[in-house]
Tab-separated table of C-alpha atoms and ligand atoms in Angstrom:
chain	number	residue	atom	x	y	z
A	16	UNK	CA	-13.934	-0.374	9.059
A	17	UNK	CA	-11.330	0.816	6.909
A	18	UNK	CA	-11.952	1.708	3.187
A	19	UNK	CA	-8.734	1.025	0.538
A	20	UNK	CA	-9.053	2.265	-3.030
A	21	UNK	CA	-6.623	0.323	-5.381
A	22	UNK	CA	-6.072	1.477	-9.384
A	23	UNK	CA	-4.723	-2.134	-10.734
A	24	UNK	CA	-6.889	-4.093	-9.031
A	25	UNK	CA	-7.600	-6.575	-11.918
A	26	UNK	CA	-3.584	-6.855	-12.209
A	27	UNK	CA	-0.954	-9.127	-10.126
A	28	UNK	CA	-0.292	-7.213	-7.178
A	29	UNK	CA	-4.240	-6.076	-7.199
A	30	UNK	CA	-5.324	-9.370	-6.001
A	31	UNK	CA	-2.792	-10.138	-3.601
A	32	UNK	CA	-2.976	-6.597	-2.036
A	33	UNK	CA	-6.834	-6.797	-2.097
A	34	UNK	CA	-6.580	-10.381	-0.630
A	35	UNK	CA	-4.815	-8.637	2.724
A	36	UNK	CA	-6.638	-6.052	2.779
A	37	UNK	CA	-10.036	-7.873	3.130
A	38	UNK	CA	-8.583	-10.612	5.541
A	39	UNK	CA	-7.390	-7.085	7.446
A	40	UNK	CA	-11.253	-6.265	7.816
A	41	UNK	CA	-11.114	-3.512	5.195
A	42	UNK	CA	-13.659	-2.337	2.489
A	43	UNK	CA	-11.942	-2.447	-0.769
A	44	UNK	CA	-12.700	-0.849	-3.844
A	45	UNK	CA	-11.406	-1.125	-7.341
A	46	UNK	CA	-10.985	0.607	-10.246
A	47	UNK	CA	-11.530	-1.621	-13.560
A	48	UNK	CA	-10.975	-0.782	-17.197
A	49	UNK	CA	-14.041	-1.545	-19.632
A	50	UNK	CA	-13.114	-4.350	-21.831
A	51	UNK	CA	-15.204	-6.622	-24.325
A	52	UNK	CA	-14.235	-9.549	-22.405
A	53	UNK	CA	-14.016	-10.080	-18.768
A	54	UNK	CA	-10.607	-8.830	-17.104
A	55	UNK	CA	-11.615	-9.859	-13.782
A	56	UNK	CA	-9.809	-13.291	-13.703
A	57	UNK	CA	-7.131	-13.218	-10.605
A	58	UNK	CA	-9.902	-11.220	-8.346
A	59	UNK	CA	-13.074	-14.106	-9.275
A	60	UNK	CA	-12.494	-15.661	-6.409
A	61	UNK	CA	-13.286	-12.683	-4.213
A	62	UNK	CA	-16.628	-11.635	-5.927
A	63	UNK	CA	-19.333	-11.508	-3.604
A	64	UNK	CA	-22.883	-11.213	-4.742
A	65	UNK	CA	-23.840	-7.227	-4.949
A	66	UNK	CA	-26.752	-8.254	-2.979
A	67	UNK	CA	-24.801	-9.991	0.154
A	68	UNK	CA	-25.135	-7.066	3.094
A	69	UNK	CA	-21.908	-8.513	4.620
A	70	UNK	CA	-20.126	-7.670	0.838
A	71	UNK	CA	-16.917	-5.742	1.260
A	72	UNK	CA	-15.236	-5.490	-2.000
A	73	UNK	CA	-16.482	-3.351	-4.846
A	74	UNK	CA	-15.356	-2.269	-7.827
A	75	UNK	CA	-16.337	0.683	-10.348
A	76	UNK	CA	-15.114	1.582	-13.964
A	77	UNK	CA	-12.573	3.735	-14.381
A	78	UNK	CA	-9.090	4.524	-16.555
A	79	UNK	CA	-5.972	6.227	-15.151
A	80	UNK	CA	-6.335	8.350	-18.373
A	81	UNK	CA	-9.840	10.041	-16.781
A	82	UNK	CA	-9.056	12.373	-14.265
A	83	UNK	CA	-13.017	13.273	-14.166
A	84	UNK	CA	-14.422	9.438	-13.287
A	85	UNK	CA	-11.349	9.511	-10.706
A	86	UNK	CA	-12.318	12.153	-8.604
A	87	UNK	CA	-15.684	10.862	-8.800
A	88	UNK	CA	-15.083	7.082	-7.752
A	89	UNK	CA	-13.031	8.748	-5.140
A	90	UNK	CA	-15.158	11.330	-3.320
A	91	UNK	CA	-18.079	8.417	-3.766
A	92	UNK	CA	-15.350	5.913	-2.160
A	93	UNK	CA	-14.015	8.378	0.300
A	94	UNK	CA	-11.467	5.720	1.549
A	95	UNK	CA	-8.779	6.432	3.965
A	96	UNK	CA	-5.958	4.548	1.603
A	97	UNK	CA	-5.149	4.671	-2.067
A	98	UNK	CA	-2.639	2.723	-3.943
A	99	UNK	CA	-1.764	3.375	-7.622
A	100	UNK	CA	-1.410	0.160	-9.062
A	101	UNK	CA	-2.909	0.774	-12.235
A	102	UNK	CA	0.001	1.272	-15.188
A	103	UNK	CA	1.011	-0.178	-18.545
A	104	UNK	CA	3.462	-2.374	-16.523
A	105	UNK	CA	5.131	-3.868	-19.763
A	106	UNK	CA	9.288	-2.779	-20.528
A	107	UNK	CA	9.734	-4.066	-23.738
A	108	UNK	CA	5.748	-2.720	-24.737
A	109	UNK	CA	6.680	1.015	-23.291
A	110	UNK	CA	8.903	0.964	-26.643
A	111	UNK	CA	6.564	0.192	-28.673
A	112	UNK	CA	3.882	2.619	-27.050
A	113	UNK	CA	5.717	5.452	-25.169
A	114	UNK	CA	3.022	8.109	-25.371
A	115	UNK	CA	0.480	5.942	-23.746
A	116	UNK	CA	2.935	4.440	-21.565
A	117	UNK	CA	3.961	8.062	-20.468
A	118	UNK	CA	-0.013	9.134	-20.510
A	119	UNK	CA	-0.878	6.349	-18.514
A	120	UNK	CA	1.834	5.770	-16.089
A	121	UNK	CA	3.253	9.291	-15.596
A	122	UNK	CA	0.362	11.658	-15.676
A	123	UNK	CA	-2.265	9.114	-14.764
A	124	UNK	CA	-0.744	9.364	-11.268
A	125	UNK	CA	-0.849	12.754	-11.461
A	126	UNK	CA	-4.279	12.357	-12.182
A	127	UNK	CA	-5.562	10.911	-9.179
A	128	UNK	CA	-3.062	12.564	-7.062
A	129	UNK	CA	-5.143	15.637	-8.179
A	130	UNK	CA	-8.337	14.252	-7.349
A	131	UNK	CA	-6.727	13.156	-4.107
A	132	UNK	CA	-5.569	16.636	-3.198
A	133	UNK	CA	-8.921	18.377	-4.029
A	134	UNK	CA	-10.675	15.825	-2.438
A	135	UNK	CA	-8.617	15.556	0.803
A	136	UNK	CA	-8.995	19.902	0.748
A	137	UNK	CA	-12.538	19.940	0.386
A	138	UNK	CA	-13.493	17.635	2.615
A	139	UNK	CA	-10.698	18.123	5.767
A	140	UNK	CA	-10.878	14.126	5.494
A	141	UNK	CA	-6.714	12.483	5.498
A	142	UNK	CA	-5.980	10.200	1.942
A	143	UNK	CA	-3.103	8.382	2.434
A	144	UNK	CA	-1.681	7.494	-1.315
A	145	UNK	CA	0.652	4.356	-2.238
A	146	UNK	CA	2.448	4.656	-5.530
A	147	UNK	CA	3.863	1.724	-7.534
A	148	UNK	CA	7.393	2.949	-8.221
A	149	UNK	CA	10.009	0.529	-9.585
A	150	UNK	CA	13.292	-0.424	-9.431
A	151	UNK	CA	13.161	0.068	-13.389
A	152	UNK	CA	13.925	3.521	-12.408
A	153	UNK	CA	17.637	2.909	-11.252
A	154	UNK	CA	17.970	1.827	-14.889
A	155	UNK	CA	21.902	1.789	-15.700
A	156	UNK	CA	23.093	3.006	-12.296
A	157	UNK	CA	24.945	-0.213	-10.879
A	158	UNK	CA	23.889	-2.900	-7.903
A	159	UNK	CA	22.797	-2.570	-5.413
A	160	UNK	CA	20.491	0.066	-5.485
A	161	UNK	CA	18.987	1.817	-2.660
A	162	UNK	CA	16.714	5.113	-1.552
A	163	UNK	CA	19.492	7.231	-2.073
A	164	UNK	CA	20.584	5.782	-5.619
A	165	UNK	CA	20.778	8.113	-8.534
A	166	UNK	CA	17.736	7.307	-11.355
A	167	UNK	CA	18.968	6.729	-14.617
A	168	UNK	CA	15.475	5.344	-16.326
A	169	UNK	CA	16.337	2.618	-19.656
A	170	UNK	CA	12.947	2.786	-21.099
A	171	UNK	CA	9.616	4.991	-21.547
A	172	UNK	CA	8.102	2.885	-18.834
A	173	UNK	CA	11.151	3.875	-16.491
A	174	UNK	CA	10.738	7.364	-17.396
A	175	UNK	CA	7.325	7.414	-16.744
A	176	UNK	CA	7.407	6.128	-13.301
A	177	UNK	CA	10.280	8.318	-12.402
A	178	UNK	CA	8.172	11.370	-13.287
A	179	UNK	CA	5.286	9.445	-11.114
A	180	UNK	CA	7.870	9.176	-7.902
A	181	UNK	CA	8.568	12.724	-8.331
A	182	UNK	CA	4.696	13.997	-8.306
A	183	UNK	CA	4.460	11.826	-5.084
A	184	UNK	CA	7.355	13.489	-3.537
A	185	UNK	CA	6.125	16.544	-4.649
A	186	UNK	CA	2.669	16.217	-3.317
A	187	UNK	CA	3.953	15.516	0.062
A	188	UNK	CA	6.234	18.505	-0.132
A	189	UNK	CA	3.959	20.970	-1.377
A	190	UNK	CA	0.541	20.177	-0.154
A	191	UNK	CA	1.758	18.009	2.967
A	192	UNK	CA	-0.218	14.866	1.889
A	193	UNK	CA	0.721	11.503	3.272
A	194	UNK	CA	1.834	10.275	0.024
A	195	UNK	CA	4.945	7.119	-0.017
A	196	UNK	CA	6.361	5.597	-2.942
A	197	UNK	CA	7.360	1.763	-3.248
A	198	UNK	CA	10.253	0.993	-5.328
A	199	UNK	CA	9.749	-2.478	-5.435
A	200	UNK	CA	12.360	-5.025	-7.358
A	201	UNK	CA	10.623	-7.495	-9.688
A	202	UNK	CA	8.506	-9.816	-8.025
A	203	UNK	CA	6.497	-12.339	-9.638
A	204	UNK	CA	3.817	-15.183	-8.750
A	205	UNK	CA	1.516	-17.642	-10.069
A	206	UNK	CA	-0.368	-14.701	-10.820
A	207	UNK	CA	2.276	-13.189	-13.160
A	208	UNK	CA	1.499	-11.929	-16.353
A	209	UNK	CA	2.055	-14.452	-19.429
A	210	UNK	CA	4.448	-11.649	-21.240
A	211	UNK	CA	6.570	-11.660	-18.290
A	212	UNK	CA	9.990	-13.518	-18.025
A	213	UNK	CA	9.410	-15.383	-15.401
A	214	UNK	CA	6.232	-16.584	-16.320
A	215	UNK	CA	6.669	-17.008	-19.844
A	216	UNK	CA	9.088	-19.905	-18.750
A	217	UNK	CA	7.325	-21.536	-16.194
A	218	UNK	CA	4.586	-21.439	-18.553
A	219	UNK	CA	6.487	-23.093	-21.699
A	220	UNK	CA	8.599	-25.551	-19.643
A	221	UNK	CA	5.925	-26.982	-18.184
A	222	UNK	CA	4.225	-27.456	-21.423
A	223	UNK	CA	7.622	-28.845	-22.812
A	224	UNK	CA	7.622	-31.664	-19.785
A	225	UNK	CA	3.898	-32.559	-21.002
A	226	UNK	CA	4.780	-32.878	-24.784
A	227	UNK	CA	2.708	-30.028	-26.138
A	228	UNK	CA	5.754	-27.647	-26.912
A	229	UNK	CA	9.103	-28.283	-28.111
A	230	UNK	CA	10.968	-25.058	-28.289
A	231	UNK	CA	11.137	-21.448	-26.191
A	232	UNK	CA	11.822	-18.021	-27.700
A	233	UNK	CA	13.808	-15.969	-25.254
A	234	UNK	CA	15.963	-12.290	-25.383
A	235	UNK	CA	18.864	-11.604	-23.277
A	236	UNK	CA	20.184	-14.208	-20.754
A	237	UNK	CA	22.604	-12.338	-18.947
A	238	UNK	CA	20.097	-9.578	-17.504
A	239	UNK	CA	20.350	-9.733	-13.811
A	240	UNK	CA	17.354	-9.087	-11.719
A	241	UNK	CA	16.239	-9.793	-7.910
A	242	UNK	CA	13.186	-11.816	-8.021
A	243	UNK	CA	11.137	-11.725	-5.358
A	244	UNK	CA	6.896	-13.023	-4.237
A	245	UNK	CA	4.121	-10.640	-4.990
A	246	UNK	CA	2.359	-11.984	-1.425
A	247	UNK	CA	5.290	-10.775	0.126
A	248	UNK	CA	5.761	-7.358	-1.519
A	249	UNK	CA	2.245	-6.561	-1.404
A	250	UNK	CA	2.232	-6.386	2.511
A	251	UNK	CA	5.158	-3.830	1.869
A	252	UNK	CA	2.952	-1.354	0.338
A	253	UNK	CA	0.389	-1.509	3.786
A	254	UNK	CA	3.469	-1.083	5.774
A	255	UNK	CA	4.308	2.031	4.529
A	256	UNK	CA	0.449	3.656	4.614
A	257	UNK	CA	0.563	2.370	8.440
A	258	UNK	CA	3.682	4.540	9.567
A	259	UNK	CA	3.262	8.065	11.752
A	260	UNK	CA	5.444	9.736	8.621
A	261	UNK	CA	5.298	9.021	4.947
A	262	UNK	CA	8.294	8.127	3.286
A	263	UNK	CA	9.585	6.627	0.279
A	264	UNK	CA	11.140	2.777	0.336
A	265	UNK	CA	13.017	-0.041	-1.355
A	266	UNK	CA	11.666	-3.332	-1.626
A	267	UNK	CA	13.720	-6.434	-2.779
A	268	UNK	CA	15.067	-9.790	-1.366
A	269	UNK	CA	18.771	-8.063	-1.972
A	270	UNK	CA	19.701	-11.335	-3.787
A	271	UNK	CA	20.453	-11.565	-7.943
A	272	UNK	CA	19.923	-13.699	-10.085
A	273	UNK	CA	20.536	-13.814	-14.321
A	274	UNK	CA	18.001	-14.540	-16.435
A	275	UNK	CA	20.038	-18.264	-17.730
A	276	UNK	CA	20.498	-19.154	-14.146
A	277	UNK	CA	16.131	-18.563	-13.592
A	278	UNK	CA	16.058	-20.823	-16.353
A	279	UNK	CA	18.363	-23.291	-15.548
A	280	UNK	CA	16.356	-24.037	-12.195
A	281	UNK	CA	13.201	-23.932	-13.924
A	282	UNK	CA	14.544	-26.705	-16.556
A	283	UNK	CA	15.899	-28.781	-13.593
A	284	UNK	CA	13.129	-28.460	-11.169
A	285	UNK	CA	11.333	-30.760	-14.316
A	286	UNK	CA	14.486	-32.733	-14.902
A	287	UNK	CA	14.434	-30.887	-18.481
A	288	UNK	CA	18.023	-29.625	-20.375
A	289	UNK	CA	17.145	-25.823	-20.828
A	290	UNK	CA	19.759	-25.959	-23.563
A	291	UNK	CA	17.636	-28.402	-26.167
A	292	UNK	CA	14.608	-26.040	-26.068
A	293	UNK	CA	15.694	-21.717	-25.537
A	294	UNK	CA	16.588	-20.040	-28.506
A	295	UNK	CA	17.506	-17.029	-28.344
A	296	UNK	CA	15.204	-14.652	-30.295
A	297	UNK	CA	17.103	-11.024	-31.148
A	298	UNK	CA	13.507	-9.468	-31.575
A	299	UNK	CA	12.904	-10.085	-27.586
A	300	UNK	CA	15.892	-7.774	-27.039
A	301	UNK	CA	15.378	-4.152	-26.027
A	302	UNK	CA	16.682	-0.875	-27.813
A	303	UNK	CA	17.613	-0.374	-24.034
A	304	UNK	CA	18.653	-3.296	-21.136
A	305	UNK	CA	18.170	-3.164	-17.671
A	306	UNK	CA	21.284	-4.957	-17.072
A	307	UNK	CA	21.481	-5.590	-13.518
A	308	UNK	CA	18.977	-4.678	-10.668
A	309	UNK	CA	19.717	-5.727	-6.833
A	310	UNK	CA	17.817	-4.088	-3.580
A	311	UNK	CA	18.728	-2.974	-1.046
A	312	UNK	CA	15.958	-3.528	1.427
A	313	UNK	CA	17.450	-2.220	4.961
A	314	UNK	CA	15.363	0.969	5.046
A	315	UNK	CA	11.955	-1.389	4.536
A	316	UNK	CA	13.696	-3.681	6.839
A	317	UNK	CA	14.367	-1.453	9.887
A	318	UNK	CA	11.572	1.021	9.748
A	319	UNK	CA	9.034	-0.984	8.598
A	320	UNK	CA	10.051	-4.506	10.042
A	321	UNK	CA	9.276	-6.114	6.533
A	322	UNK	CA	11.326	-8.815	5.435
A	323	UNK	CA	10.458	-11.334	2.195
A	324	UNK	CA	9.248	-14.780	3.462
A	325	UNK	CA	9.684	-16.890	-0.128
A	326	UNK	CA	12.780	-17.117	-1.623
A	327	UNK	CA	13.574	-17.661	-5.697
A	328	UNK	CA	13.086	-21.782	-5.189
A	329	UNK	CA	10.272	-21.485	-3.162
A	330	UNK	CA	8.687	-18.899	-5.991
A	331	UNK	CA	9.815	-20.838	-8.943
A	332	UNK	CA	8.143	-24.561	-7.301
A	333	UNK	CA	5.089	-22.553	-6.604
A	334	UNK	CA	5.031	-21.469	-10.555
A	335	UNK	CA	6.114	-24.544	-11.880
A	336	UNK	CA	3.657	-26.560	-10.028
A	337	UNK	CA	0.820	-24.100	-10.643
A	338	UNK	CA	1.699	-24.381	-14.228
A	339	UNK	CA	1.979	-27.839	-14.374
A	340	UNK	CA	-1.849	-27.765	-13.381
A	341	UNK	CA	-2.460	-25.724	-16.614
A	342	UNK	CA	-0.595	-27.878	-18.692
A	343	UNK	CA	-1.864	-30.936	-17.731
A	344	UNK	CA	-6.003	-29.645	-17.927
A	345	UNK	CA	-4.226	-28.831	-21.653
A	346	UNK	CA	-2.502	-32.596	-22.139
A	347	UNK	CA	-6.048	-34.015	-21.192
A	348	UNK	CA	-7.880	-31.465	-23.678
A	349	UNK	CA	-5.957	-32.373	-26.749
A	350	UNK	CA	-5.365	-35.817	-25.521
A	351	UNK	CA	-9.494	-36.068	-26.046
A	352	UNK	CA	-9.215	-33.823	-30.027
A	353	UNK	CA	-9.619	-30.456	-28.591
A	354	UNK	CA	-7.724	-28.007	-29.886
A	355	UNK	CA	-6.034	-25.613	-27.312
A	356	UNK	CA	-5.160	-22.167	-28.965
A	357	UNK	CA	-2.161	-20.529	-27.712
A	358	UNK	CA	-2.241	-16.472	-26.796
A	359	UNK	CA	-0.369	-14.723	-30.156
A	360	UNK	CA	0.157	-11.992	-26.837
A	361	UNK	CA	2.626	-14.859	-25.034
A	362	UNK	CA	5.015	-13.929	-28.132
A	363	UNK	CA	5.518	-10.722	-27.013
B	408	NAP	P1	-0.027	-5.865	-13.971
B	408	NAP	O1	-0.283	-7.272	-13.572
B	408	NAP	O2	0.378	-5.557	-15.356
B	408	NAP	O3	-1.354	-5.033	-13.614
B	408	NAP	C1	-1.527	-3.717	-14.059
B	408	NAP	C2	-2.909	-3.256	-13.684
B	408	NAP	O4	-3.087	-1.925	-14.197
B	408	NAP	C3	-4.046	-4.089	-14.281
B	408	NAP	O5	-5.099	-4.159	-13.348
B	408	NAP	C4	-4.459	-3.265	-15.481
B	408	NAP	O6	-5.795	-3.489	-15.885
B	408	NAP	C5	-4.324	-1.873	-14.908
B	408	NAP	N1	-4.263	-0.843	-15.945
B	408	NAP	C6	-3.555	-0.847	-17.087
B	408	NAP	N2	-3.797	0.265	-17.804
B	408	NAP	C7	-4.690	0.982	-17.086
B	408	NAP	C8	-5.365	2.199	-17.300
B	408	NAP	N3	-5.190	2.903	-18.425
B	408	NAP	N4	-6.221	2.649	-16.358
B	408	NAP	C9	-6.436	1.928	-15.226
B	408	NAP	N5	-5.841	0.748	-14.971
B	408	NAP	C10	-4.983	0.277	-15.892
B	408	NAP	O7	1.077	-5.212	-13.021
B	408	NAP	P2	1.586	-5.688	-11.583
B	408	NAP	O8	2.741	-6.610	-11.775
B	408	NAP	O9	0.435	-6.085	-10.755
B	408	NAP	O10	2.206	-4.325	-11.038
B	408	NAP	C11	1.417	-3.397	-10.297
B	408	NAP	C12	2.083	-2.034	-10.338
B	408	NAP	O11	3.391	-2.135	-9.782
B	408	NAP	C13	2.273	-1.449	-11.732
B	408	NAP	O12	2.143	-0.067	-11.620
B	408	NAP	C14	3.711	-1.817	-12.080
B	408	NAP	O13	4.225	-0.886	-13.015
B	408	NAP	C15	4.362	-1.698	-10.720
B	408	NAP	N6	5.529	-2.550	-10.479
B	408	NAP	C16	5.488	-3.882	-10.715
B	408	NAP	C17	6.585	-4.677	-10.410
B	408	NAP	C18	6.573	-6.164	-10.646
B	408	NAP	O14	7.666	-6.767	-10.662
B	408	NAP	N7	5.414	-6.803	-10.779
B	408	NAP	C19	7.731	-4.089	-9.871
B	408	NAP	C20	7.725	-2.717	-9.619
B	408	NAP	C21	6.617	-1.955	-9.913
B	408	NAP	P3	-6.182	-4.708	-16.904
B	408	NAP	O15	-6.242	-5.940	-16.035
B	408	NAP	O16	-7.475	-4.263	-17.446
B	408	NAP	O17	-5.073	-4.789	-17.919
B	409	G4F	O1	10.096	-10.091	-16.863
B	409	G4F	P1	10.527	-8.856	-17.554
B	409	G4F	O2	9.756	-8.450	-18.753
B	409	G4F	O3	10.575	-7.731	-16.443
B	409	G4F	P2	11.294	-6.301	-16.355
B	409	G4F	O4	11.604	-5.743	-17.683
B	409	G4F	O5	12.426	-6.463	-15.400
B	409	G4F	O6	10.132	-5.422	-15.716
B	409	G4F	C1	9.330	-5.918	-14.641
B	409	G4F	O7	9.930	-5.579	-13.426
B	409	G4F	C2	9.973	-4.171	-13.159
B	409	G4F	C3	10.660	-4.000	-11.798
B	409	G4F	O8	12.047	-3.958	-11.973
B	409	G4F	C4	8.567	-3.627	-13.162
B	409	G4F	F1	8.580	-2.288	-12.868
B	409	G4F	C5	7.914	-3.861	-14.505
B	409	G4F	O9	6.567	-3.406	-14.453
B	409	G4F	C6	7.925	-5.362	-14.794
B	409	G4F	O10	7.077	-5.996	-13.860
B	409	G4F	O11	12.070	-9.016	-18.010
B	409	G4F	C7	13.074	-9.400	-17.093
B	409	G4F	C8	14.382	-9.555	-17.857
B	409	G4F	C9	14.701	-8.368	-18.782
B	409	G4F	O12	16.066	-8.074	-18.669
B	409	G4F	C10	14.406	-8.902	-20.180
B	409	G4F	O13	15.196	-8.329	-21.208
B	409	G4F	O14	14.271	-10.691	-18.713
B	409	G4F	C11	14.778	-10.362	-19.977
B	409	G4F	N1	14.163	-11.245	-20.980
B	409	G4F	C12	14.855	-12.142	-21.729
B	409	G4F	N2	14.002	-12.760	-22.568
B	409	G4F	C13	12.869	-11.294	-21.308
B	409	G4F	C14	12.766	-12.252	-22.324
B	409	G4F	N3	11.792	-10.628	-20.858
B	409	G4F	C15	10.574	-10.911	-21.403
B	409	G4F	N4	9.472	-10.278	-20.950
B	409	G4F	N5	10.437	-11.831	-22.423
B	409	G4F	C16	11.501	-12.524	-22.907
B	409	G4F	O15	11.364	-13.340	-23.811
């Protein structure tokens, strides 16, 4: 049985990846942050009880920003895969908090590809690392982007990750570990975080169709990204740690859509005019846009034999109708006097 260590496994892409990894037979552990409340939400429904003999996914606390606890989880672990998931994944917050973001995100993946190293050396034992690299990184170098497009990075979060891809690439070179980076394209889910676009819309114009919100704050409309699944993407990232030679790739659906036009199909998917509910809110704007980011997948698509299987309206009806759950468990609650507190974090 193969053993996969995932930083990030509380996050989006955590759960899906750990999802195919157990259905793949594997032993998957994950690293999880301390909080006061539970983070474990999108990976619940995988808990087995500690005391189960069959169990085969684990998880131990840990934080990208520990190099000691780490190397630790990992020579307890010893697993034959690791993917760096773990990151403050947030654009707009990497403004706001560009040491940590840079702490976190850039030498945090140094951090464990230390412990992989030293690990991997002392023990004669092969770790083959995933890294979460982003299109983000391409910043303002123009559609489509590919392997072999220039880095220009828009924000602390891109800079961060570029310094990330580099370490990976440098690992590989120097110490001739099977390290790959991922630059995947946004791709987004029912799992999606609240803060993100995509979400944040599905999530307020479902609650407008139910009556329990009226208006939705948005930034700029004419950002142009290429939206892909998470499910899909996720089965990327094995791809790569399954080839003879490690190797860094694009992932993306190579179409493009604006941010008004994601909208718009949202909206009309529930029969809803987008224009009598977005305002646009100047504070959602960045010191620094993205403006357009388009894949170009043919690398992934010949080597690895990985094409995406859900398109933008299959993604946006599985949102909307996941959300449309939510809202409605939310129409019965304060249809019966409860009052249903929204996030102050979905603001952001
Ligand atoms: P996400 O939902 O925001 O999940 C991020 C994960 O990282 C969470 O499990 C989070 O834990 C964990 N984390 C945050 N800070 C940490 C720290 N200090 N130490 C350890 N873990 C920490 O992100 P995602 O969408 O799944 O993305 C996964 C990775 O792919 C990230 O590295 C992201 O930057 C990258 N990426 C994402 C996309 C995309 O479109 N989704 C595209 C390209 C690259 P908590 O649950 O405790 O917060
Ligand atoms: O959903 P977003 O916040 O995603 P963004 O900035 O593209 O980053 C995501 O994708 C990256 C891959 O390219 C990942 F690396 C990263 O971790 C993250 O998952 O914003 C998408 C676009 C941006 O242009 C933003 O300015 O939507 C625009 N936007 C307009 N109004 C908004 C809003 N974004 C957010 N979050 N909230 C708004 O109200």
């Amino acid at each position: 049985m193969k053993r996969a260590l995932i930083t990030g496994i509380t996050g989006q892409d955590g759960s899906y990846l750990t999802e195919l990894l157990l259905g793949k037979g594997y032993e998957v552990h994950g690293i999880v942050r301390r909080a006061s409340v539970f983070n474990t939400d999108r990976i619940d429904h995988l808990y087995q009880d500690p005391h189960d003999p069959e169990r085969r996914m684990f998880l131990h606390y840990g934080d990208l920003s520990d190099g000691g606890t780490l190397r630790t989880v990992l020579q307890k672990v010893m697993p034959e895969e690791v993917y760096n998931l773990g990151a403050q994944s947030h654009v707009k917050v990497s403004f706001g908090q560009p040491e940590y973001t840079g702490d976190i995100d850039g030498l945090g993946t140094l951090r464990i590809l230390e412990a992989v190293r030293d690990v991997q050396e002392s023990t004669g034992r092969e770790i083959r690392f995933y890294q979460a690299g982003t299109s983000e990184m391409f910043g303002a170098t123009p559609p489509p982007q590919s392997e072999s497009s220039p880095f220009r990075p828009r924000s602390p979060y891109a800079a961060a990750k570029v310094y990330a891809h580099w370490m990976t690439v440098n690992y590989r070179e120097a110490y001739g570990l099977f390290t790959c980076n991922g630059i995947l394209f946004n791709h987004e889910s029912e799992r999606r975080g609240e803060t993100f676009l995509t979400r944040k819309v599905t999530r307020a114009a479902t609650r407008i169709k139910l009556g329990l919100q009226e208006k939705l704050y948005l930034g700029n409309l004419d950002a142009k990204r290429d939206w892909g699944h998470a499910e899909d993407y996720v089965e990327a990232m094995w791809l790569m740690l399954q080839q003879d030679e490690p190797d860094d790739y694009v992932v993306a659906t190579g179409r493009m859509y604006s941010v008004r036009e994601f909208v718009e199909r949202v909206f009309g998917y529930l029969d809803l005019d987008w224009e009598r509910h977005v305002i646009v809110d100047p504070y959602q704007f960045r010191p620094t846009e993205v403006d357009a980011l388009q894949g170009d997948a043919s690398k992934a698509r010949t080597k690895l034999g990985w094409q995406p299987k859900i398109d933008l309206d299959e993604l946006i009806r599985r949102m909307v109708e996941n959300d449309l759950e939510l809202a409605a468990q939310e129409r019965t609650l304060t249809d019966y006097g409860h009052a249903v507190l929204r996030r102050g974090a979905a603001s952001i």
